[in-house]
Each structure stands twice: as C-alpha cells, then as structure tokens.
C-alpha cells in the first residue's frame, strides 16, 4: 500500500519533468522547479540523469521521447564551438541542455559543454551514455533505422575516434580529467577513474551492433572497428587484473617489491606498499572484493566507487566471481555502503588535509556529504540491476525497501548525508527527478528481471 503511493508520487514527478521543444517531448528536467533549486542548471536536462527516465519511458512503451532525446542531443553535439584557440573535440556531447526563448519569441536549445557547470569540465560520460542509450533504445524497440542514419553513424565514428586516438598513454584505460562524469566537482579522480572505464567498455562492447553503415565498409570504418575490438580485450584484461582488490591481492601488494625494471617485473605499475591506507586493511571481508577507483603508474586509489563497480557488473567487465564478491562486499559492509539510504557514492569520505588538497576545500563536498561520501538514491537502480544479475534479488529487495520507506516523505531529495545516510543532504535539492526515476526503475526491474536484457550483454 505504502509502496503504491510512493510509486504514484514518483510517476507524477516524472510526468511533470518532461521538457518540450517545439511541441515535442525531448527530455526530462534534473529537478522540478517547484522547490528552491540548489543550482540554476537543475532546470536543464542532463544526459546522464535522463538514462533512468528513458528506461522507464521505454518500459511504458513511450519510445518516442527517447528517440526525440537521442536526436536532439545529436544536433547539439554538431554545433561548432570554438573558445579562443581551443575547439571542443567533435564527438563530445554536452552535460546538459535547456530550452530558452530568444528575442524574437522563438524557442532555442542551449547546451552546456561544461563551460557553465560548476566544475567547468567537458563531460566524458555523456557521449558514452548517449551510445549506450541508443543501444538500449534499439534493443527495446527493434527500430534499427535510427542508429543507421548517416548522422548517427558519423557521430558514433567521431566518438570512437576520440576515445581510441593515440595519446601519451601506455595503458588501455582512458585518461580523463577530474570531474568529467557523475561526480562533476574536484574529487581527486583525474586519471583513469573506474566509472569511465566501465562506460568505455560498455561502448566498445556494443559498437559492433550499432555501427551499421552499409556494405562495402570504408577502410576507415574497418580499421576503427578493428582497433575497438583489440582495445576492448586489452581494457577487459587490464581492469580485471590491475583494478581488482581482495584480501589475497592486498597481501600481494603489501609485500610488493618496487623499482623493478623490464618485462619480468611483477609490480609493473610500481605501486608502493606504503600507499595502502589503514582503513582498507580491516575493511575488506573474506570472500569479498571490489574494483578500486583509479589506477596508474605509482598510484592506486583504494576508495570504493559504487557506480563504476555496478556498471562493471552490468556490462560484464568484472568476472562472474568478481561480481559475486562485489555483492558480498555490499552485504558484509551494508551500513557503510547502503545504510539508511541506498547507495553510498564513494567510501570512505576524504577528510582533513586530503579533503583540502583534493577538493580545494569544497564546502559542498565536506566529509560524508554530497559527492564526498553521501548516499544517492539515483544509484539505486544500477545496484538493484547488478544484484539481480548476480542472483542476489534478496539484497536488491532489501535496498529497495529501505528507500521506499523514506523517499516520498522526504520529498525526493537528491542525496543524503552522514556515515550511513540518515540525514537529508544539507544542500540537497528536492523533487530530484533521477531520485524518483531510480525508484521507479528499481521497482520495474524487481518485478520483471528480464528487463535486464536491454542492457549491453547484461544477462
Ligand atoms: C549533480 C550531480 C550530477 C548530476 C546533476 C544533475 O551535479 O553530481 O551527476 O547530473 O547534479 O542531477
């Protein structure tokens, strides 16, 4: 009974969030305008926030909105943008967009490529979510015409070129700046953050199905797809080995030799055992493990990031055994990672000098708040999906029941504060749309696990 009312309230939020352009629904707002907004751009449609909305629309048979969204974002991407000697790469997609009325009274779409957002960083996840959503749309509707349009094909080629082009890198993981994905403020995640690697792998996994340009294929396309295939395998092996941490691996790292030269070396990334933080030693239970937040030469960020781990499970980036151990970790460390509101964004929070240096003393990201260890209901749907996929409906249901008790009563906050997420976030927005859609989508997934088939190679 409670659940029915809560779901009704979530559906109302979704309906009221629909954004129109020239009479067509093209997206959903980040938050309803009724409450004072925590940030002005919450009146915009964020690419990543639209993903759970899109999923729900597809389940409801309203695929037109998703199609309109995919087309709209594509047109925004193609607008040329030059900033004094620096051109944003073709293929990069905006973090968000809004509809404005110009002086002649006609509607105009305005995109934000990071130049207006607080973090001032071009989002890297948007283009990846766009391709993944295109794949979900294609699977769900059977409409292959959209993905095969020349402008869709060329956009996918641009995105692939951008992600696969040679750089100064020696590892198969993708090098990106801080704040370029869901965590869009400085949080010490520059380099090779797990979330981006999981999304990148998701894209490489589906690109063959989507990039359908008719025969004969151009030389460029054949070579691009070949590079994508090789990179996919290399990325898979790399993440499974170098990002994985469990007690066995922690013991290896603890006893690592360093400064090894040549191909025989074992500690190839030259990780110094002294960099193992104290908290991790007692935190990892037996028969559990996770993919660490970031890896590069001489650097292992041991923090646990939920989204990257959950997407790794969903896209089969982690092995079956690793996925099982990640879910075991959630179960054993329930208070830390789920607590009073699913799901913790990062564990643990950064405090003291580390917080000062890495966030630039960001008051919004104080320890155990917002992106620095807050609990985000928007992360519930990937948790529920990953748990179902790993055969752990029991803990998916437990997390869902925890959320359903509070969200409507609390007016759909964006995030919660505190070690276990008991407090509504100090600067949290209300009626946040992906909080509501995440609950709706979790409900649908629990009712019908076969919906997981829509995700790239989910089952
Ligand atoms: C915050 C989140 C970001 C989200 C946006 C809109 O900036 O960090 O991931 O897209 O709010 O909800």
XYZ file of C-alpha atoms and ligand atoms in Angstrom:
471
model
C 0.000 0.000 0.000
C 2.743 2.460 1.044
C 4.690 1.345 -1.978
C 1.785 2.099 -4.352
C 1.519 5.672 -3.098
C 5.241 6.163 -3.317
C 5.330 4.851 -6.890
C 2.435 7.128 -7.815
C 4.268 10.123 -6.427
C 7.439 9.141 -8.343
C 5.437 8.817 -11.586
C 3.930 12.270 -11.048
C 7.405 13.750 -10.714
C 8.467 12.068 -13.924
C 5.404 13.376 -15.801
C 5.947 16.935 -14.586
C 9.612 16.843 -15.503
C 9.077 16.307 -19.227
C 10.719 19.062 -21.240
C 9.260 20.176 -24.589
C 10.896 21.714 -27.624
C 8.700 22.873 -30.498
C 5.858 20.859 -29.075
C 7.807 17.584 -28.864
C 8.920 15.964 -25.589
C 12.734 15.854 -25.741
C 13.981 15.147 -22.241
C 13.391 15.490 -18.505
C 14.480 18.229 -16.094
C 17.024 17.358 -13.406
C 14.598 18.634 -10.754
C 11.100 20.074 -10.646
C 11.116 23.848 -10.388
C 8.597 23.954 -7.525
C 11.197 23.893 -4.759
C 14.051 26.420 -4.477
C 16.695 24.907 -6.716
C 20.119 24.087 -5.277
C 21.659 25.074 -8.636
C 20.215 27.021 -11.556
C 21.130 24.316 -14.057
C 18.820 21.790 -12.347
C 16.164 23.187 -14.679
C 18.067 21.567 -17.543
C 18.048 18.076 -18.969
C 21.266 16.261 -18.015
C 22.298 13.446 -20.333
C 23.226 11.052 -17.501
C 20.108 11.897 -15.465
C 17.898 11.115 -18.434
C 19.049 7.462 -18.587
C 16.677 6.121 -15.883
C 13.862 8.350 -17.250
C 14.464 6.839 -20.684
C 14.381 3.334 -19.317
C 11.046 3.968 -17.647
C 9.613 5.553 -20.814
C 10.699 2.507 -22.837
C 9.080 0.181 -20.325
C 5.885 2.243 -20.612
C 6.016 1.974 -24.424
C 6.732 5.717 -24.850
C 9.792 5.262 -27.029
C 9.111 8.497 -28.987
C 10.511 10.596 -26.126
C 13.715 8.594 -26.071
C 14.037 8.879 -29.841
C 13.483 12.644 -29.679
C 16.100 12.919 -26.933
C 18.697 10.967 -28.941
C 18.066 13.152 -31.999
C 18.120 16.383 -30.009
C 21.408 15.655 -28.268
C 22.907 14.719 -31.619
C 22.045 18.123 -33.109
C 23.550 19.873 -30.089
C 26.746 17.959 -30.464
C 27.224 19.022 -34.062
C 27.124 22.735 -33.266
C 30.601 24.054 -33.668
C 32.121 25.625 -30.592
C 35.390 27.435 -30.592
C 36.849 29.017 -27.479
C 39.835 31.301 -28.182
C 42.248 28.894 -29.827
C 40.648 25.825 -28.388
C 37.983 23.814 -30.092
C 35.956 21.243 -28.221
C 36.545 17.928 -29.929
C 33.895 16.727 -32.366
C 32.075 13.870 -30.680
C 31.959 15.464 -27.247
C 28.385 15.769 -26.058
C 27.000 18.292 -23.610
C 26.467 17.644 -19.897
C 23.022 19.206 -20.169
C 20.749 21.351 -22.318
C 17.770 23.653 -21.878
C 15.123 25.333 -23.970
C 15.130 29.144 -23.967
C 13.064 31.766 -25.782
C 15.088 34.211 -27.880
C 14.272 37.890 -28.531
C 12.041 37.019 -31.493
C 9.971 34.788 -29.227
C 11.106 31.503 -30.767
C 12.422 28.531 -28.852
C 16.130 27.804 -28.831
C 18.139 24.882 -27.483
C 21.173 25.848 -25.432
C 23.740 23.232 -24.485
C 26.303 23.233 -21.694
C 29.591 21.557 -22.588
C 30.997 22.254 -19.153
C 31.530 25.967 -19.660
C 28.603 26.885 -17.363
C 28.632 23.935 -14.929
C 30.370 24.432 -11.578
C 33.215 22.043 -12.404
C 33.893 23.719 -15.806
C 34.892 20.364 -17.268
C 33.597 18.865 -20.503
C 31.701 15.697 -19.575
C 33.187 12.483 -20.890
C 30.361 10.224 -19.733
C 27.662 11.994 -21.821
C 28.812 10.633 -25.181
C 29.135 7.164 -23.700
C 25.693 7.228 -22.110
C 24.310 8.519 -25.410
C 25.648 5.477 -27.309
C 24.546 3.075 -24.565
C 21.071 4.603 -24.576
C 20.927 4.340 -28.354
C 21.671 0.641 -27.967
C 19.020 0.211 -25.256
C 16.501 2.058 -27.459
C 17.370 -0.155 -30.453
C 17.034 -3.370 -28.457
C 13.824 -2.275 -26.828
C 12.008 -1.063 -29.970
C 13.674 -3.076 -32.723
C 13.984 0.224 -34.630
C 17.345 -0.034 -36.418
C 16.577 2.878 -38.719
C 17.573 5.495 -36.136
C 21.072 4.141 -35.476
C 21.679 3.603 -39.183
C 21.033 7.221 -40.184
C 24.210 8.774 -41.633
C 24.403 11.466 -38.922
C 24.136 8.821 -36.186
C 26.780 6.695 -37.877
C 29.179 9.599 -38.251
C 28.648 10.669 -34.646
C 29.480 7.192 -33.413
C 32.602 7.246 -35.587
C 33.617 10.605 -34.090
C 33.152 9.308 -30.555
C 35.176 6.193 -31.319
C 37.940 8.263 -32.939
C 38.042 10.492 -29.901
C 38.273 7.635 -27.401
C 40.636 5.474 -29.404
C 43.067 8.022 -30.715
C 46.731 7.723 -29.796
C 47.801 9.781 -26.839
C 50.708 9.802 -24.430
C 49.175 6.835 -22.649
C 50.723 3.416 -22.217
C 47.700 1.679 -20.686
C 44.471 0.645 -22.421
C 42.369 2.607 -19.916
C 41.072 6.039 -20.863
C 42.812 9.132 -19.467
C 40.406 11.901 -18.419
C 40.341 14.993 -16.197
C 38.787 15.238 -12.735
C 35.031 15.935 -12.527
C 34.116 14.687 -16.002
C 31.293 12.280 -15.038
C 28.611 11.854 -12.371
C 30.998 13.367 -9.831
C 31.279 16.728 -11.555
C 33.359 18.635 -8.988
C 37.000 18.138 -7.987
C 37.276 14.892 -6.070
C 40.765 13.595 -6.908
C 39.510 11.313 -9.652
C 41.583 12.617 -12.572
C 43.457 9.939 -14.475
C 41.735 6.634 -15.076
C 38.570 6.583 -12.948
C 36.707 3.299 -12.862
C 33.317 4.769 -13.856
C 34.727 5.994 -17.179
C 36.472 2.657 -17.840
C 33.211 0.778 -17.220
C 31.260 3.070 -19.541
C 34.019 2.912 -22.159
C 33.937 -0.865 -22.010
C 30.131 -0.799 -22.350
C 30.508 1.263 -25.525
C 33.206 -0.984 -27.007
C 31.004 -3.959 -26.277
C 28.017 -2.742 -28.274
C 29.611 -0.732 -31.002
C 29.634 -3.640 -33.473
C 25.839 -3.872 -33.274
C 25.215 -0.190 -33.744
C 27.779 0.934 -36.194
C 25.910 -0.440 -39.144
C 26.956 1.611 -42.166
C 26.017 -0.434 -45.257
C 28.488 -2.566 -47.204
C 31.030 -2.071 -48.633
C 32.545 -0.724 -45.467
C 35.033 2.106 -45.758
C 38.663 1.408 -44.891
C 38.390 3.885 -42.066
C 35.474 2.011 -40.537
C 37.127 -1.395 -40.824
C 40.242 -0.088 -39.135
C 38.274 1.750 -36.429
C 36.267 -1.361 -35.573
C 39.406 -3.446 -35.512
C 41.081 -1.025 -33.096
C 37.923 -1.029 -30.952
C 37.953 -4.814 -30.781
C 41.596 -5.013 -29.753
C 41.151 -2.222 -27.196
C 38.066 -3.911 -25.735
C 40.022 -7.068 -24.943
C 43.024 -5.151 -23.627
C 40.821 -2.998 -21.381
C 38.997 -6.061 -20.077
C 42.211 -7.835 -19.095
C 43.722 -4.693 -17.631
C 40.767 -3.802 -15.405
C 40.227 -7.359 -14.214
C 43.855 -7.614 -13.141
C 45.005 -4.165 -12.075
C 41.826 -2.686 -10.582
C 40.839 -5.777 -8.629
C 41.353 -5.799 -4.869
C 40.579 -8.539 -2.401
C 42.395 -9.849 0.633
C 44.693 -12.047 -1.437
C 45.625 -9.169 -3.705
C 46.045 -6.800 -0.772
C 48.538 -9.239 0.694
C 50.435 -9.310 -2.586
C 50.563 -5.521 -2.740
C 51.624 -5.371 0.917
C 54.662 -7.475 0.080
C 55.403 -5.988 -3.334
C 58.947 -5.276 -4.443
C 59.286 -1.897 -6.097
C 61.591 -0.311 -8.680
C 61.546 -3.432 -10.843
C 62.752 -2.932 -14.400
C 61.951 -4.886 -17.524
C 59.371 -7.356 -18.728
C 59.818 -9.773 -15.803
C 58.587 -7.311 -13.204
C 55.569 -8.252 -11.111
C 54.681 -4.871 -9.667
C 54.543 -3.377 -13.159
C 52.795 -0.197 -12.061
C 55.333 0.318 -9.281
C 52.696 0.678 -6.555
C 54.374 1.424 -3.228
C 53.033 -0.760 -0.379
C 53.299 2.330 1.836
C 50.390 3.829 -0.114
C 47.918 1.256 1.269
C 45.617 3.284 3.531
C 44.957 1.984 7.048
C 41.187 1.792 6.641
C 41.301 -0.747 3.823
C 43.192 -3.423 5.748
C 40.370 -4.273 8.151
C 37.587 -3.261 5.830
C 37.742 -5.989 3.171
C 35.915 -9.091 4.429
C 36.810 -12.596 3.345
C 35.218 -13.757 0.086
C 34.627 -10.145 -0.972
C 36.425 -7.644 -3.131
C 35.972 -4.701 -5.470
C 37.466 -2.754 -8.320
C 39.435 0.185 -6.956
C 38.657 3.743 -8.004
C 41.665 4.627 -10.126
C 44.926 3.050 -11.236
C 48.014 4.394 -12.942
C 51.758 4.237 -12.530
C 52.662 4.581 -8.852
C 49.055 5.277 -7.938
C 46.209 3.153 -6.665
C 43.153 4.990 -5.363
C 41.755 2.431 -2.927
C 38.405 4.188 -2.451
C 35.272 2.237 -3.356
C 33.133 3.920 -6.040
C 29.677 2.429 -6.413
C 28.751 3.430 -9.948
C 31.959 2.134 -11.547
C 31.661 -1.217 -9.757
C 27.966 -1.632 -10.532
C 28.393 -0.783 -14.220
C 31.351 -3.183 -14.401
C 28.998 -5.936 -13.224
C 26.230 -4.904 -15.618
C 28.479 -4.738 -18.687
C 30.412 -7.935 -17.825
C 33.642 -6.066 -17.275
C 34.133 -7.896 -13.981
C 34.355 -11.701 -13.996
C 31.447 -13.678 -12.542
C 33.470 -14.379 -9.443
C 34.437 -10.735 -9.041
C 30.792 -9.667 -9.414
C 29.743 -12.132 -6.750
C 32.438 -10.814 -4.409
C 31.395 -7.190 -5.003
C 27.840 -8.061 -3.948
C 29.241 -9.918 -0.930
C 31.056 -6.729 -0.006
C 27.788 -4.771 -0.123
C 26.190 -7.364 2.105
C 29.025 -7.501 4.651
C 29.534 -3.751 4.696
C 25.843 -2.875 4.459
C 25.995 0.002 6.982
C 28.854 1.625 5.094
C 27.587 1.138 1.541
C 23.785 1.141 1.854
C 22.943 2.178 5.403
C 19.746 4.185 5.749
C 19.545 5.122 2.078
C 20.916 3.284 -0.942
C 23.567 3.848 -2.275
C 26.835 5.307 -0.955
C 28.560 7.151 -3.817
C 32.138 6.752 -2.516
C 33.580 5.003 0.526
C 35.267 6.343 2.595
C 34.969 10.124 2.555
C 38.098 12.240 2.275
C 38.823 14.240 5.400
C 41.360 16.741 6.715
C 44.308 17.696 4.581
C 43.377 15.209 1.880
C 39.957 16.855 1.529
C 41.562 20.324 1.463
C 44.071 19.421 -1.214
C 41.986 17.203 -3.436
C 38.698 19.118 -3.416
C 40.173 22.579 -2.982
C 38.352 22.783 0.403
C 34.980 22.475 -1.348
C 32.295 23.221 1.297
C 29.645 21.331 -0.670
C 31.821 18.228 -0.586
C 32.710 18.167 3.112
C 33.292 14.646 4.508
C 30.246 12.350 4.340
C 28.231 14.791 2.279
C 27.182 15.091 -1.382
C 29.817 13.568 -3.667
C 32.303 13.006 -0.830
C 30.632 10.015 0.776
C 26.966 10.979 0.532
C 24.198 8.453 -0.213
C 22.444 8.843 -3.568
C 19.056 7.263 -4.320
C 19.855 7.787 -8.028
C 22.372 4.959 -7.677
C 19.767 2.501 -6.550
C 18.746 1.258 -9.990
C 22.267 0.149 -11.008
C 22.586 -1.509 -7.598
C 19.276 -3.336 -7.982
C 20.136 -4.328 -11.559
C 23.621 -5.576 -10.621
C 22.291 -7.504 -7.624
C 19.568 -9.194 -9.705
C 22.069 -10.031 -12.417
C 24.328 -11.671 -9.830
C 21.467 -13.713 -8.411
C 21.102 -11.535 -5.283
C 17.430 -10.471 -5.521
C 17.382 -10.677 -1.739
C 19.675 -7.715 -1.218
C 18.167 -5.830 -4.166
C 14.797 -6.087 -2.427
C 16.283 -5.126 0.930
C 17.802 -1.938 -0.516
C 14.547 -1.100 -2.314
C 12.530 -1.495 0.885
C 14.955 0.795 2.718
C 14.457 3.547 0.120
C 10.734 3.188 -0.337
C 10.145 3.963 3.338
C 11.655 7.419 3.162
C 11.828 8.984 -0.270
C 8.304 10.326 -0.664
C 8.120 11.517 2.913
C 11.453 13.294 2.498
C 10.218 14.895 -0.772
C 12.617 13.070 -3.090
C 15.984 14.509 -2.039
C 18.936 14.458 -4.366
C 21.276 12.989 -1.730
C 21.697 12.161 1.962
C 24.490 12.997 4.412
C 26.259 11.160 7.187
C 28.141 7.923 7.525
C 25.023 5.832 6.962
C 22.924 8.360 5.020
C 20.474 9.179 7.809
C 20.303 12.916 7.184
C 18.787 14.649 4.201
C 21.717 16.319 2.420
C 22.454 19.756 3.837
C 22.336 21.428 0.447
C 20.224 18.785 -1.169
C 17.681 19.702 -3.770
C 14.157 18.261 -3.506
C 11.956 16.620 -6.124
C 15.109 15.485 -7.894
C 13.929 13.597 -10.921
C 16.511 10.806 -11.061
C 15.823 10.053 -7.390
C 12.225 9.310 -8.400
C 13.005 7.520 -11.682
C 15.626 5.371 -9.999
C 12.990 4.106 -7.588
C 10.519 3.502 -10.402
C 13.078 1.663 -12.477
C 14.203 -0.437 -9.491
C 10.594 -1.410 -8.947
C 10.190 -2.478 -12.594
C 13.451 -4.466 -12.510
C 12.391 -6.329 -9.380
C 9.023 -7.120 -10.941
C 10.487 -8.198 -14.267
C 14.195 -9.137 -14.203
C 14.095 -9.914 -17.945
C 14.294 -6.133 -18.486
C 17.983 -6.546 -17.815
C 18.250 -7.977 -21.317
C 18.034 -4.416 -22.573
C 21.410 -3.536 -21.096
C 24.584 -4.276 -23.064
C 25.109 -8.006 -22.529
C 23.521 -7.913 -19.139
C 22.479 -11.488 -18.691
C 24.927 16.977 -9.749
C 25.490 15.587 -9.961
C 25.456 15.233 -11.420
C 24.035 15.352 -11.932
C 23.489 16.755 -11.660
C 22.019 16.888 -12.002
O 25.743 17.930 -10.328
O 26.788 15.463 -9.461
O 25.935 13.933 -11.620
O 23.984 15.041 -13.284
O 23.634 17.072 -10.291
O 21.245 16.000 -11.254
